[in-house]
C-alpha positions as a printed Julia matrix, in Angstrom:
290×3 Matrix{Float64}:
 -0.04   0.34   -0.14
  1.91   3.06   -1.43
  1.05   7.44   -1.11
  3.69   9.22   -3.63
  3.96  12.35   -1.91
  5.21  15.45   -4.16
  4.87  19.13   -2.69
  5.6   21.38   -5.17
  5.84  25.29   -5.59
  6.03  27.04   -9.07
  6.84  23.67  -10.33
  4.14  22.05  -13.35
  4.98  18.61  -12.45
  1.29  17.02  -14.26
  4.07  15.19  -16.83
  5.71  13.28  -13.06
  2.7   12.4   -12.0
  1.42  10.36  -14.78
  4.5    8.75  -15.26
  4.02   6.98  -11.96
  0.25   6.54  -12.23
  1.49   4.52  -15.0
  3.61   2.67  -13.25
  1.41   2.07  -10.32
 -1.32   0.71  -12.11
  0.61  -2.01  -13.84
  1.57  -3.48  -10.25
 -1.12  -6.18   -9.46
 -2.81  -6.21   -6.51
 -0.78  -2.47   -5.29
 -3.29  -0.16   -4.08
 -1.94   3.31   -4.41
 -2.69   7.2    -4.34
 -0.38  10.02   -5.6
 -0.78  13.49   -3.55
  0.66  16.44   -4.63
  0.62  19.6    -2.51
  1.03  23.21   -3.59
  2.94  25.1    -1.14
  1.01  28.98   -1.94
  2.43  28.7    -5.74
  2.61  32.17   -7.17
  3.09  30.99  -10.53
 -0.71  31.0   -12.04
  0.22  29.01  -15.26
  2.04  26.46  -13.1
 -0.97  25.7   -11.2
 -3.69  25.54  -13.91
 -1.44  22.89  -15.2
 -1.16  20.66  -12.01
 -5.03  21.3   -11.68
 -5.48  18.33  -14.21
 -3.86  15.72  -11.95
 -7.16  15.92   -9.48
 -8.95  14.05  -13.35
 -6.33  11.36  -12.73
 -7.5    8.25  -11.19
 -6.21   8.0    -7.59
 -5.01  11.5    -7.8
 -5.02  14.46   -5.4
 -3.9   17.97   -6.39
 -4.24  20.06   -2.96
 -3.67  23.42   -2.98
 -2.4   25.43   -0.06
 -3.09  30.15   -0.05
 -0.14  29.93    2.64
  3.12  28.68    2.26
  4.91  26.65    4.91
  8.17  26.01    4.16
 10.05  22.79    2.91
  9.92  21.28    6.28
  5.69  21.66    7.15
  4.85  21.07    3.35
  6.13  17.61    3.65
  4.84  16.81    7.07
  1.14  18.59    6.07
  1.13  15.49    2.88
  2.56  12.67    5.8
 -0.83  13.03    7.78
 -2.89  13.44    4.9
 -1.73   9.76    3.05
 -3.26   6.61    4.3
 -1.5    4.12    3.05
  0.96   2.39    4.91
  4.3    3.03    2.73
  5.16   6.99    1.98
  7.26   7.74   -1.28
  8.29  11.11   -1.33
  9.65  12.83   -4.86
 10.54  16.66   -5.32
  8.26  18.08   -8.04
 11.18  18.94  -10.53
 11.94  15.56  -11.05
 11.64  12.82  -13.78
 11.46   9.3   -13.71
 13.42   7.46  -15.99
 13.35   3.79  -15.27
  9.95   1.81  -15.94
 10.54  -0.08  -13.12
 10.81   2.77  -10.2
  8.05   2.08   -7.97
  9.16  -1.73   -8.14
 12.32  -1.25   -7.18
 11.58   0.35   -3.84
  8.43  -2.45   -3.4
 11.14  -5.26   -3.64
 13.61  -3.79   -1.35
 11.71  -2.48    1.81
 10.42  -5.28    3.1
 13.19  -5.12    6.5
 13.38  -1.68    6.6
 12.04   1.55    7.76
 13.62   4.23    5.11
 14.95   3.26    1.8
 16.55   6.49    0.01
 16.75   6.31   -3.88
 19.19   8.76   -5.63
 19.21  11.28   -7.98
 21.24  11.85  -11.49
 21.78  14.92  -13.63
 20.29  15.2   -17.52
 23.29  14.96  -19.86
 26.17  17.6   -20.15
 25.4   20.08  -22.57
 27.46  23.63  -23.19
 24.81  25.64  -20.88
 24.68  22.92  -18.2
 28.74  23.44  -17.87
 28.09  27.09  -17.21
 25.61  25.92  -14.29
 26.79  26.31  -10.81
 24.19  23.69   -9.37
 24.93  21.51  -11.78
 28.95  22.06  -11.51
 28.84  21.24   -8.19
 26.37  18.2    -8.31
 28.41  16.81  -10.58
 31.66  17.02   -8.5
 29.72  14.51   -6.14
 28.36  12.15   -8.5
 30.5    9.17   -7.69
 29.05   9.67   -3.87
 25.9    8.95   -5.04
 25.6    5.25   -5.43
 24.36   3.24   -2.71
 27.38   1.38   -1.77
 29.1    4.78   -0.79
 25.53   6.15    0.48
 24.76   2.75    3.31
 28.64   3.91    4.94
 26.99   6.46    6.41
 23.07   5.57    5.95
 21.71   8.56    7.98
 24.04  11.2     6.76
 22.99  10.29    2.99
 19.45  11.05    3.02
 17.81  12.75   -0.08
 14.27  14.43    0.63
 14.37  14.47   -3.32
 13.55  10.44   -3.53
 12.8    8.04   -0.49
 10.57   5.59    0.64
  9.51   5.67    4.71
  6.86   3.8     6.63
  4.36   6.27    7.56
  4.11   5.35   11.15
  8.03   6.01   11.15
  7.5    9.61    9.57
  4.72  10.83   11.78
  6.85   9.88   14.59
  9.7   11.7    13.42
  8.61  14.52   11.6
 10.45  16.9     9.6
 11.63  19.92   12.05
  8.99  22.82   10.83
 11.39  25.57   12.78
 13.09  25.29    8.96
 11.27  27.25    6.54
 14.3   28.47    4.17
 16.53  26.19    1.93
 17.81  22.97    3.24
 19.06  20.63    5.93
 15.58  19.1     6.74
 17.07  15.98    5.29
 19.79  16.23    7.54
 18.27  16.25   11.18
 15.55  13.87    9.85
 18.89  11.76    9.75
 19.66  12.27   12.62
 16.56  11.96   14.13
 16.1    8.23   12.54
 19.71   7.6    13.72
 18.66   8.15   17.46
 15.9    5.73   16.77
 18.03   2.92   15.3
 15.94   3.39   12.61
 16.26   0.55    9.58
 18.12   2.21    6.59
 18.5    0.96    3.42
 20.15   3.36   -0.05
 19.56   2.03   -3.5
 20.48   2.55   -6.65
 17.2    3.69   -7.78
 17.48   7.26   -9.41
 15.46  10.14  -10.35
 16.74  12.99  -12.66
 16.75  16.66  -12.02
 15.39  18.39  -15.07
 15.74  21.83  -14.0
 17.81  24.31  -12.96
 18.26  27.78  -11.22
 20.37  30.09  -12.64
 23.66  30.78  -10.86
 22.24  33.62   -9.5
 19.12  32.34   -8.13
 21.06  29.08   -6.87
 23.04  31.26   -4.79
 20.2   32.9    -3.14
 19.1   29.41   -1.85
 22.78  28.74   -0.39
 22.7   31.46    1.54
 19.33  30.89    2.77
 20.88  27.62    3.53
 23.19  28.56    5.76
 21.2   30.87    7.74
 19.29  27.68    8.61
 22.65  26.15    8.97
 23.09  29.25   11.53
 19.53  28.67   13.21
 19.8   24.96   13.81
 23.79  24.94   14.67
 23.31  23.07   17.47
 20.76  20.45   16.34
 23.04  18.99   13.36
 26.67  19.46   15.01
 28.43  16.45   13.93
 26.81  16.18   11.01
 28.26  19.11    8.71
 31.67  18.89    7.59
 31.22  23.33    7.01
 30.25  23.7    10.63
 33.58  21.62   11.54
 35.85  23.28    9.74
 33.92  26.66   10.83
 34.44  25.56   14.25
 38.4   25.51   14.14
 39.62  28.88   14.9
 42.92  28.82   12.94
 40.86  28.56    9.47
 37.51  30.4    10.77
 39.77  33.86   11.19
 41.48  33.11    7.8
 38.05  32.64    6.33
 36.27  35.49    7.19
 39.02  38.24    6.34
 39.11  37.01    3.16
 35.33  36.4     2.67
 34.97  40.22    4.09
 37.84  41.12    1.42
 36.49  39.22   -1.22
 33.18  38.92   -1.36
 31.81  40.88   -4.26
 34.55  38.87   -6.89
 33.63  35.89   -5.23
 30.25  36.93   -6.3
 31.04  37.72   -9.4
 32.66  34.2   -10.43
 30.06  32.43   -9.04
 26.93  34.15  -11.13
 29.04  34.39  -14.39
 29.97  31.71  -16.85
 32.46  30.05  -15.48
 32.06  29.3   -11.75
 34.65  28.27   -9.81
 33.76  25.2    -7.08
 36.75  26.48   -4.8
 35.41  29.62   -5.16
 32.42  28.08   -4.19
 33.24  26.22   -0.97
 35.41  29.29    0.05
 32.15  31.77   -0.43
 30.08  29.0     2.08
 32.28  28.93    4.28
 32.51  32.64    4.65
 29.29  33.42    4.4
 28.68  30.92    7.17
 30.98  33.16    9.26
 29.93  36.14    8.61
 26.79  35.69   10.0
 27.67  34.45   13.29
């Protein structure tokens, strides 16, 4: 029994729902539903497209007027779900495996949470100029199940995971987090403390949209503000915090960031963003918040 839960904000996801619906309908004896919750979208065209979800069998599209943030909208979806297993997916992904749902169903019996991964689309000239694409590409080798299972609670991603409803309700996302980032890290820490059974598998979704460099950098800024706010709760689960707490490094990076901030942002918002400078920027920006 499966509830597929998709939070969305200003993102049309009708094609994603149709793809998932087709797979679910082809699995004999599976009881299922797809619930999409709109977190106060301001783009009327996206809402209009997604309203067609309500015409599909076993599918619901719920429009919420207020934007409550990434954590709260997922908790809302969990409360709306009626089946034993909850499959959370981001709305801006694409399903390319014909057996995507079956892979999860075959793996979940002995676990509380099963986490897939995400892939990147084929490289193009425009994507090579994209900061997020470059960043994600640099970590692609870390996305394999064998690597993630070495540290299962520190490798969760809200973009693509399956969890027992009872476990999700017992360990909801921390709704203090309204900005971008780190809700998955806190979930992993909570599950680790409860000794939940977690498995990572190679069952990918593909990212299909990438923010502009400037927009992505704004999201990174927001995530670092979140990191500052939850510093005590997330200690030991963030490599950036490890370096930020080293006095020698932090004093150097504070000075470096203060002097070179405009140059860092110019590079990162340009056509050839440097990942090394991106790492310096994140550490420096975080230290500037303290």
